[in-house]
C-alpha atoms as a printed R data frame, in Angstrom:
    type eleno elety resid chain resno       x       y       z
1   ATOM     1    CA   MET     A     1  23.023   7.198 -11.709
2   ATOM     2    CA   PRO     A     2  22.485   5.587  -8.931
3   ATOM     3    CA   LEU     A     3  23.874   2.253  -7.759
4   ATOM     4    CA   GLU     A     4  22.760  -1.684  -9.593
5   ATOM     5    CA   GLY     A     5  19.899  -2.753  -7.353
6   ATOM     6    CA   GLN     A     6  18.871  -0.011  -5.553
7   ATOM     7    CA   THR     A     7  15.481   0.195  -7.338
8   ATOM     8    CA   PHE     A     8  14.983  -3.481  -5.388
9   ATOM     9    CA   VAL     A     9  11.795  -3.464  -3.000
10  ATOM    10    CA   HIS     A    10   8.903  -5.303  -1.735
11  ATOM    11    CA   ASP     A    11   5.357  -4.354  -1.682
12  ATOM    12    CA   PRO     A    12   6.058  -0.733  -1.649
13  ATOM    13    CA   SER     A    13   4.327   2.705  -1.209
14  ATOM    14    CA   THR     A    14   2.265   5.177  -1.808
15  ATOM    15    CA   VAL     A    15   4.999   7.087  -3.421
16  ATOM    16    CA   VAL     A    16   4.945  11.253  -2.381
17  ATOM    17    CA   LYS     A    17   6.537  13.672  -2.112
18  ATOM    18    CA   GLU     A    18   8.164  16.413  -1.133
19  ATOM    19    CA   ASP     A    19   9.989  19.787  -2.499
20  ATOM    20    CA   GLY     A    20   9.994  18.057  -5.832
21  ATOM    21    CA   THR     A    21  11.600  14.669  -4.772
22  ATOM    22    CA   TYR     A    22  10.129  11.649  -4.751
23  ATOM    23    CA   TYR     A    23   9.848   9.751  -1.554
24  ATOM    24    CA   VAL     A    24   9.014   5.728  -1.506
25  ATOM    25    CA   PHE     A    25   9.006   2.829   1.889
26  ATOM    26    CA   SER     A    26   9.015  -0.809   1.242
27  ATOM    27    CA   THR     A    27   9.251  -3.850   3.765
28  ATOM    28    CA   GLY     A    28  12.244  -4.850   5.548
29  ATOM    29    CA   ARG     A    29  13.437  -3.811   8.992
30  ATOM    30    CA   GLY     A    30  12.929  -0.905  10.607
31  ATOM    31    CA   VAL     A    31  10.892  -0.058   7.237
32  ATOM    32    CA   LEU     A    32  13.546   0.751   4.526
33  ATOM    33    CA   SER     A    33  13.100   3.900   1.632
34  ATOM    34    CA   LYS     A    34  13.945   5.163  -1.210
35  ATOM    35    CA   SER     A    35  14.099   8.904  -3.013
36  ATOM    36    CA   SER     A    36  13.845   9.775  -6.406
37  ATOM    37    CA   ARG     A    37  13.906  13.222  -8.402
38  ATOM    38    CA   ASP     A    38  12.867  11.447 -11.454
39  ATOM    39    CA   LEU     A    39  10.328   8.852 -11.014
40  ATOM    40    CA   VAL     A    40  12.827   6.170 -12.673
41  ATOM    41    CA   HIS     A    41  16.397   6.722 -11.190
42  ATOM    42    CA   TRP     A    42  15.894   5.851  -7.662
43  ATOM    43    CA   THR     A    43  18.451   6.252  -3.973
44  ATOM    44    CA   ASN     A    44  18.297   3.946  -1.507
45  ATOM    45    CA   GLY     A    45  17.743   5.619   2.164
46  ATOM    46    CA   LEU     A    46  17.853   5.658   5.820
47  ATOM    47    CA   SER     A    47  15.276   2.589   8.246
48  ATOM    48    CA   VAL     A    48  12.545   4.828   9.706
49  ATOM    49    CA   PHE     A    49  13.347   2.501  13.359
50  ATOM    50    CA   GLY     A    50  16.722   1.613  13.723
51  ATOM    51    CA   GLN     A    51  15.400  -0.456  16.682
52  ATOM    52    CA   MET     A    52  11.541  -1.469  16.403
53  ATOM    53    CA   PRO     A    53   9.616   0.202  18.902
54  ATOM    54    CA   GLY     A    54   8.742  -2.482  22.398
55  ATOM    55    CA   TRP     A    55   5.379  -1.790  21.444
56  ATOM    56    CA   SER     A    56   5.438  -4.112  18.852
57  ATOM    57    CA   LEU     A    57   8.027  -6.902  19.690
58  ATOM    58    CA   SER     A    58   5.513  -7.581  22.577
59  ATOM    59    CA   ALA     A    59   2.545  -7.153  19.938
60  ATOM    60    CA   VAL     A    60   4.359 -10.055  17.833
61  ATOM    61    CA   PRO     A    61   7.327 -11.823  19.200
62  ATOM    62    CA   GLY     A    62   9.234 -13.902  16.135
63  ATOM    63    CA   PHE     A    63   8.667 -11.008  14.031
64  ATOM    64    CA   ARG     A    64  12.009  -9.986  11.953
65  ATOM    65    CA   GLY     A    65  10.763  -6.640   9.747
66  ATOM    66    CA   CYS     A    66   8.077  -4.610   8.887
67  ATOM    67    CA   TRP     A    67   5.982  -5.157   6.586
68  ATOM    68    CA   ALA     A    68   3.761  -3.479   4.072
69  ATOM    69    CA   PRO     A    69   3.926   0.641   4.745
70  ATOM    70    CA   ASP     A    70   2.490   3.383   3.720
71  ATOM    71    CA   VAL     A    71   2.385   7.154   4.047
72  ATOM    72    CA   ILE     A    72   0.056  10.144   3.852
73  ATOM    73    CA   ARG     A    73   1.274  13.975   4.367
74  ATOM    74    CA   LEU     A    74  -1.270  15.371   7.221
75  ATOM    75    CA   ASN     A    75  -1.455  18.223   9.137
76  ATOM    76    CA   GLY     A    76   2.485  19.069   8.220
77  ATOM    77    CA   GLN     A    77   3.184  15.849   9.113
78  ATOM    78    CA   PHE     A    78   3.862  12.225   7.262
79  ATOM    79    CA   TYR     A    79   1.771   9.570   8.434
80  ATOM    80    CA   LEU     A    80   3.854   6.394   7.932
81  ATOM    81    CA   TYR     A    81   2.095   2.933   8.861
82  ATOM    82    CA   TYR     A    82   3.275  -0.240   9.091
83  ATOM    83    CA   ALA     A    83   2.331  -4.171   9.488
84  ATOM    84    CA   VAL     A    84   3.991  -6.589  12.065
85  ATOM    85    CA   SER     A    85   3.264 -10.199  11.630
86  ATOM    86    CA   THR     A    86   4.957 -13.724  10.844
87  ATOM    87    CA   PHE     A    87   4.326 -15.178   7.811
88  ATOM    88    CA   GLY     A    88   1.145 -17.217   7.415
89  ATOM    89    CA   LYS     A    89   0.148 -15.711  11.111
90  ATOM    90    CA   GLN     A    90  -1.960 -13.785  12.447
91  ATOM    91    CA   VAL     A    91  -0.954 -13.018  15.434
92  ATOM    92    CA   SER     A    92  -0.335  -9.323  13.422
93  ATOM    93    CA   ALA     A    93   0.008  -5.328  14.326
94  ATOM    94    CA   ILE     A    94  -0.049  -2.107  12.353
95  ATOM    95    CA   GLY     A    95   1.914   0.732  14.196
96  ATOM    96    CA   LEU     A    96   2.770   4.269  13.051
97  ATOM    97    CA   ALA     A    97   5.062   7.022  12.570
98  ATOM    98    CA   THR     A    98   5.473  10.569  12.098
99  ATOM    99    CA   ASN     A    99   8.074  13.046  10.519
100 ATOM   100    CA   PRO     A   100   7.685  16.695  10.347
101 ATOM   101    CA   THR     A   101   9.405  15.983   7.024
102 ATOM   102    CA   LEU     A   102  11.183  13.222   4.720
103 ATOM   103    CA   ASP     A   103  14.561  14.503   4.147
104 ATOM   104    CA   SER     A   104  17.501  13.512   6.187
105 ATOM   105    CA   SER     A   105  19.435  15.694   5.867
106 ATOM   106    CA   SER     A   106  17.082  18.498   6.880
107 ATOM   107    CA   THR     A   107  17.266  19.472  10.909
108 ATOM   108    CA   ASN     A   108  13.687  18.537  12.524
109 ATOM   109    CA   TYR     A   109  13.851  14.880  10.671
110 ATOM   110    CA   HIS     A   110  12.836  12.557  13.222
111 ATOM   111    CA   TRP     A   111  10.304   9.851  13.690
112 ATOM   112    CA   THR     A   112   8.181   8.906  16.278
113 ATOM   113    CA   ASP     A   113   6.466   6.335  17.175
114 ATOM   114    CA   ARG     A   114   3.017   6.899  17.213
115 ATOM   115    CA   GLY     A   115   2.200   3.379  18.508
116 ATOM   116    CA   PRO     A   116  -0.624   0.056  17.498
117 ATOM   117    CA   VAL     A   117  -3.046   1.841  15.270
118 ATOM   118    CA   ILE     A   118  -4.922  -1.882  15.320
119 ATOM   119    CA   GLN     A   119  -3.972  -5.622  16.173
120 ATOM   120    CA   SER     A   120  -6.014  -8.436  15.480
121 ATOM   121    CA   THR     A   121  -5.234 -12.211  17.431
122 ATOM   122    CA   ASN     A   122  -6.054 -15.985  16.825
123 ATOM   123    CA   GLY     A   123  -9.889 -16.322  15.467
124 ATOM   124    CA   SER     A   124  -9.704 -12.568  14.030
125 ATOM   125    CA   ALA     A   125 -11.543 -12.102  11.148
126 ATOM   126    CA   PHE     A   126  -9.282 -10.199  10.002
127 ATOM   127    CA   ASN     A   127  -5.225  -9.734   9.295
128 ATOM   128    CA   THR     A   128  -4.022  -6.031  10.620
129 ATOM   129    CA   ILE     A   129  -1.790  -6.184   7.723
130 ATOM   130    CA   ASP     A   130  -0.883  -4.288   4.344
131 ATOM   131    CA   PRO     A   131  -2.374  -0.958   5.963
132 ATOM   132    CA   SER     A   132  -3.915   1.733   3.378
133 ATOM   133    CA   VAL     A   133  -4.703   5.047   4.319
134 ATOM   134    CA   MET     A   134  -6.613   7.421   2.327
135 ATOM   135    CA   SER     A   135  -8.415  11.448   2.815
136 ATOM   136    CA   ASP     A   136 -11.416  12.378   1.838
137 ATOM   137    CA   THR     A   137 -12.175  15.307   0.223
138 ATOM   138    CA   ASP     A   138 -14.586  16.020   3.420
139 ATOM   139    CA   GLY     A   139 -11.773  15.298   6.335
140 ATOM   140    CA   LYS     A   140 -12.732  11.916   7.102
141 ATOM   141    CA   LEU     A   141  -9.156  10.101   7.289
142 ATOM   142    CA   TRP     A   142  -9.832   5.416   6.505
143 ATOM   143    CA   MET     A   143  -8.023   2.809   6.637
144 ATOM   144    CA   ALA     A   144  -7.944  -0.148   4.609
145 ATOM   145    CA   PHE     A   145  -6.175  -2.958   5.340
146 ATOM   146    CA   GLY     A   146  -6.188  -6.802   5.607
147 ATOM   147    CA   SER     A   147  -4.638  -9.919   4.329
148 ATOM   148    CA   PHE     A   148  -6.941 -13.586   3.525
149 ATOM   149    CA   TRP     A   149  -8.713 -14.737   6.155
150 ATOM   150    CA   LYS     A   150 -12.195 -13.210   6.165
151 ATOM   151    CA   GLY     A   151 -10.634 -10.351   3.670
152 ATOM   152    CA   ILE     A   152  -9.934  -6.433   2.855
153 ATOM   153    CA   TYR     A   153 -11.423  -4.673   6.031
154 ATOM   154    CA   LEU     A   154 -12.015  -0.655   6.312
155 ATOM   155    CA   ILE     A   155 -11.856   1.447  10.015
156 ATOM   156    CA   GLN     A   156 -11.937   5.085  10.077
157 ATOM   157    CA   LEU     A   157  -8.294   7.741  11.381
158 ATOM   158    CA   ASP     A   158  -7.936  10.243  14.345
159 ATOM   159    CA   PRO     A   159  -6.987  12.903  11.156
160 ATOM   160    CA   LYS     A   160  -5.123  14.086  14.570
161 ATOM   161    CA   THR     A   161  -3.333  10.996  15.733
162 ATOM   162    CA   GLY     A   162  -3.193   9.863  13.142
163 ATOM   163    CA   LEU     A   163  -5.021   6.538  15.169
164 ATOM   164    CA   ARG     A   164  -8.072   5.121  15.198
165 ATOM   165    CA   ALA     A   165 -10.977   6.993  15.939
166 ATOM   166    CA   GLY     A   166 -13.522   5.286  17.687
167 ATOM   167    CA   THR     A   167 -11.974   1.620  19.027
168 ATOM   168    CA   ASN     A   168 -15.559  -0.216  20.114
169 ATOM   169    CA   SER     A   169 -17.120   0.816  15.688
170 ATOM   170    CA   ALA     A   170 -16.271  -2.811  14.173
171 ATOM   171    CA   PRO     A   171 -14.335  -2.981  11.214
172 ATOM   172    CA   GLN     A   172 -17.011  -3.138   7.865
173 ATOM   173    CA   ARG     A   173 -15.854  -5.517   5.747
174 ATOM   174    CA   LEU     A   174 -14.933  -4.981   1.799
175 ATOM   175    CA   ALA     A   175 -13.906  -7.380   0.029
176 ATOM   176    CA   TRP     A   176 -12.980 -11.113   0.433
177 ATOM   177    CA   ASN     A   177 -11.003 -13.524  -2.164
178 ATOM   178    CA   SER     A   178  -9.150 -16.565  -1.064
179 ATOM   179    CA   LYS     A   179  -6.434 -15.627  -1.925
180 ATOM   180    CA   ILE     A   180  -6.572 -11.303  -1.244
181 ATOM   181    CA   GLU     A   181  -4.493  -9.225   0.193
182 ATOM   182    CA   ALA     A   182  -3.231  -6.143   0.047
183 ATOM   183    CA   ALA     A   183  -5.593  -3.096  -1.142
184 ATOM   184    CA   CYS     A   184  -5.322   0.524  -2.602
185 ATOM   185    CA   LEU     A   185  -7.842   2.515  -1.599
186 ATOM   186    CA   THR     A   186  -8.559   5.919  -3.641
187 ATOM   187    CA   ARG     A   187 -11.413   8.266  -5.250
188 ATOM   188    CA   HIS     A   188 -11.310   9.258  -8.259
189 ATOM   189    CA   ASP     A   189 -14.855  11.985  -9.620
190 ATOM   190    CA   GLU     A   190 -18.181   9.996  -7.613
191 ATOM   191    CA   PHE     A   191 -16.594   7.333  -7.573
192 ATOM   192    CA   TYR     A   192 -14.426   5.486  -4.741
193 ATOM   193    CA   TYR     A   193 -11.408   2.413  -5.738
194 ATOM   194    CA   LEU     A   194 -10.576  -0.364  -3.701
195 ATOM   195    CA   PHE     A   195  -7.810  -2.000  -5.964
196 ATOM   196    CA   VAL     A   196  -6.550  -6.011  -4.106
197 ATOM   197    CA   ASN     A   197  -4.597  -7.958  -4.916
198 ATOM   198    CA   TRP     A   198  -5.182 -11.691  -6.081
199 ATOM   199    CA   GLY     A   199  -3.000 -14.741  -5.896
200 ATOM   200    CA   GLN     A   200   0.204 -15.598  -4.128
201 ATOM   201    CA   CYS     A   201   3.147 -12.975  -3.100
202 ATOM   202    CA   CYS     A   202   7.039 -14.090  -2.658
203 ATOM   203    CA   ARG     A   203   7.154 -16.411  -4.871
204 ATOM   204    CA   GLY     A   204   9.858 -15.514  -7.398
205 ATOM   205    CA   THR     A   205   8.524 -16.534 -10.975
206 ATOM   206    CA   ASN     A   206   6.488 -18.720  -8.833
207 ATOM   207    CA   SER     A   207   4.114 -15.589  -7.853
208 ATOM   208    CA   THR     A   208   0.674 -15.167  -9.054
209 ATOM   209    CA   TYR     A   209   0.058 -11.831  -7.942
210 ATOM   210    CA   GLU     A   210  -2.611  -9.634 -10.098
211 ATOM   211    CA   VAL     A   211  -4.314  -6.428  -9.591
212 ATOM   212    CA   HIS     A   212  -8.637  -6.675  -9.250
213 ATOM   213    CA   VAL     A   213 -10.615  -3.266  -8.472
214 ATOM   214    CA   GLY     A   214 -14.452  -2.162  -7.684
215 ATOM   215    CA   ARG     A   215 -15.515   0.437  -7.182
216 ATOM   216    CA   ALA     A   216 -18.114   1.863  -4.774
217 ATOM   217    CA   LYS     A   217 -20.507   5.689  -4.158
218 ATOM   218    CA   ASN     A   218 -19.838   4.898  -0.737
219 ATOM   219    CA   ILE     A   219 -16.185   4.337   0.365
220 ATOM   220    CA   THR     A   220 -18.005   1.240   3.575
221 ATOM   221    CA   GLY     A   221 -18.675   0.085  -0.077
222 ATOM   222    CA   PRO     A   222 -20.116  -1.864  -1.258
223 ATOM   223    CA   TYR     A   223 -17.693  -2.131  -4.978
224 ATOM   224    CA   LEU     A   224 -19.100  -3.319  -7.788
225 ATOM   225    CA   ASP     A   225 -16.952  -4.442 -10.312
226 ATOM   226    CA   ARG     A   226 -17.848  -3.772 -13.984
227 ATOM   227    CA   ASP     A   227 -20.398  -7.326 -14.467
228 ATOM   228    CA   GLY     A   228 -22.137  -5.622 -10.574
229 ATOM   229    CA   LYS     A   229 -19.571  -8.154  -8.684
230 ATOM   230    CA   ASP     A   230 -19.813  -7.169  -4.939
231 ATOM   231    CA   LEU     A   231 -15.880  -7.488  -3.640
232 ATOM   232    CA   VAL     A   232 -16.988  -9.339  -0.856
233 ATOM   233    CA   ASP     A   233 -18.049 -12.138  -3.054
234 ATOM   234    CA   GLU     A   234 -15.152 -11.959  -5.317
235 ATOM   235    CA   GLY     A   235 -15.807  -9.591  -7.508
236 ATOM   236    CA   GLY     A   236 -13.051  -7.854  -9.277
237 ATOM   237    CA   THR     A   237 -12.566  -6.109 -12.436
238 ATOM   238    CA   LEU     A   238  -8.086  -7.462 -13.609
239 ATOM   239    CA   PHE     A   239  -6.442  -4.003 -13.499
240 ATOM   240    CA   LEU     A   240  -2.696  -5.897 -13.548
241 ATOM   241    CA   GLU     A   241  -1.471  -9.313 -14.528
242 ATOM   242    CA   THR     A   242   1.230 -10.334 -15.649
243 ATOM   243    CA   THR     A   243   3.423  -9.580 -18.380
244 ATOM   244    CA   GLY     A   244   6.827 -10.830 -20.008
245 ATOM   245    CA   ARG     A   245   9.441 -10.183 -17.236
246 ATOM   246    CA   PHE     A   246   6.969  -8.637 -14.653
247 ATOM   247    CA   ILE     A   247   5.852 -11.271 -12.968
248 ATOM   248    CA   GLY     A   248   3.211 -10.797 -10.683
249 ATOM   249    CA   PRO     A   249   2.573  -7.035 -10.690
250 ATOM   250    CA   GLY     A   250   1.266  -5.656  -6.866
251 ATOM   251    CA   HIS     A   251   1.262  -3.944  -3.669
252 ATOM   252    CA   ILE     A   252  -0.003  -0.403  -5.765
253 ATOM   253    CA   GLY     A   253  -0.472   2.698  -3.959
254 ATOM   254    CA   ILE     A   254  -1.575   5.775  -6.139
255 ATOM   255    CA   LEU     A   255   0.220   9.478  -6.911
256 ATOM   256    CA   THR     A   256  -0.960  12.813  -8.448
257 ATOM   257    CA   ASP     A   257   0.615  14.732  -8.904
258 ATOM   258    CA   GLY     A   258   1.121  17.605 -11.710
259 ATOM   259    CA   GLY     A   259  -3.343  15.535 -12.937
260 ATOM   260    CA   THR     A   260  -1.238  12.322 -13.751
261 ATOM   261    CA   ASN     A   261  -2.336   9.771 -11.929
262 ATOM   262    CA   TRP     A   262   1.199   6.756 -11.343
263 ATOM   263    CA   PHE     A   263   0.088   3.695  -9.465
264 ATOM   264    CA   SER     A   264   3.379   2.415  -7.782
265 ATOM   265    CA   TYR     A   265   3.968  -1.367  -7.323
266 ATOM   266    CA   HIS     A   266   6.182  -4.544  -7.272
267 ATOM   267    CA   TYR     A   267   6.630  -6.964 -10.291
268 ATOM   268    CA   TYR     A   268   9.182 -10.305  -9.856
269 ATOM   269    CA   ASP     A   269  11.946  -9.960 -12.326
270 ATOM   270    CA   ALA     A   270  12.240 -13.026 -14.858
271 ATOM   271    CA   ASP     A   271  15.641 -10.789 -15.673
272 ATOM   272    CA   THR     A   272  17.209 -10.442 -12.396
273 ATOM   273    CA   TYR     A   273  15.731 -13.860 -10.809
274 ATOM   274    CA   GLY     A   274  12.815 -12.942  -9.450
275 ATOM   275    CA   ARG     A   275  13.696  -9.936  -7.269
276 ATOM   276    CA   SER     A   276  10.937  -7.870  -6.693
277 ATOM   277    CA   ARG     A   277  11.817  -5.029  -8.578
278 ATOM   278    CA   LEU     A   278   9.640  -1.249  -8.488
279 ATOM   279    CA   ALA     A   279   7.602  -0.255 -10.853
280 ATOM   280    CA   VAL     A   280   5.262   3.308 -12.371
281 ATOM   281    CA   GLY     A   281   2.707   3.408 -14.208
282 ATOM   282    CA   GLN     A   282  -0.347   5.789 -15.158
283 ATOM   283    CA   ILE     A   283  -3.324   5.296 -15.429
284 ATOM   284    CA   HIS     A   284  -5.962   5.952 -17.755
285 ATOM   285    CA   TRP     A   285  -9.630   6.991 -16.919
286 ATOM   286    CA   SER     A   286 -12.380   5.277 -19.654
287 ATOM   287    CA   ASP     A   287 -15.039   7.702 -20.033
288 ATOM   288    CA   ALA     A   288 -17.587   5.202 -17.874
289 ATOM   289    CA   GLY     A   289 -14.394   6.042 -14.667
290 ATOM   290    CA   TRP     A   290 -12.527   2.491 -15.113
291 ATOM   291    CA   PRO     A   291  -9.076   2.682 -14.115
292 ATOM   292    CA   GLU     A   292  -6.725   1.823 -16.969
293 ATOM   293    CA   VAL     A   293  -2.705   0.674 -17.176
294 ATOM   294    CA   GLN     A   294  -1.862   3.258 -19.397
295 ATOM   295    CA   LYS     A   295   2.178   3.387 -19.070
296 ATOM   296    CA   ILE     A   296   4.188   1.925 -17.823
297 ATOM   297    CA   VAL     A   297   7.878   3.444 -16.873
298 ATOM   298    CA   GLN     A   298  10.967   0.912 -15.340
299 ATOM   299    CA   ALA     A   299  12.320   1.532 -12.539
300 ATOM   300    CA   LYS     A   300  16.300   1.875 -12.853
């Protein structure tokens, strides 16, 4: 059995699978990691960075930890995206690191810094944190990101390098709410789906996070909720909210494994004085093509 407390995470990444083991990354010094064989019992792993890349220290002076990572497997590599920022500030950056394996016992396990992907500063329309990366069926690679300010944005990435493609093209605005962040971009059948968090995080049992969703025929939008309201105009159908001890759920990532759509997220646990913990759920797709929570698996 794992040690008590090894499911304490904040801002978990999408869960990825390699050789029968699941991995998840989360906010913390140097980007934290955990692994599991069954999506229930999790064990602490190594941090991605022992020492942060020099560019990150110059880009965001005073940051103390890496935020809200996301990870995807492409071209025989794992691309890990993470944010550096300071709370409530707009001077931020999203960086990239790659590794051929997530098995830290492997001889070729090594994280390589690939530098910044996109940055924001005071006066930008967006805040470059909370990356969510998706590889489309045509091989194109996309990243949604954003927190507060003017909302959630989208850029295209180069699938060969993982870095931004067409750096002169303006990011596409996808969603807005006065308190919005933690995007998750995915595709199911003929629609693209954008999950976002509304509300406040990081306040323990006083957190007000909840997850809303919209969908679009094109990855660039417009994303509409069940009532046809555009997410740019504060639209968003409720997907996940506070229930019992699971307070302020958010920051979901979606994994398809064995025909099942799983989603990972954190919640503030009323039974552990509001500590942020990991949970995994299953998605049921309605006949109309909307995601619904089917089952929650309590991580241990």
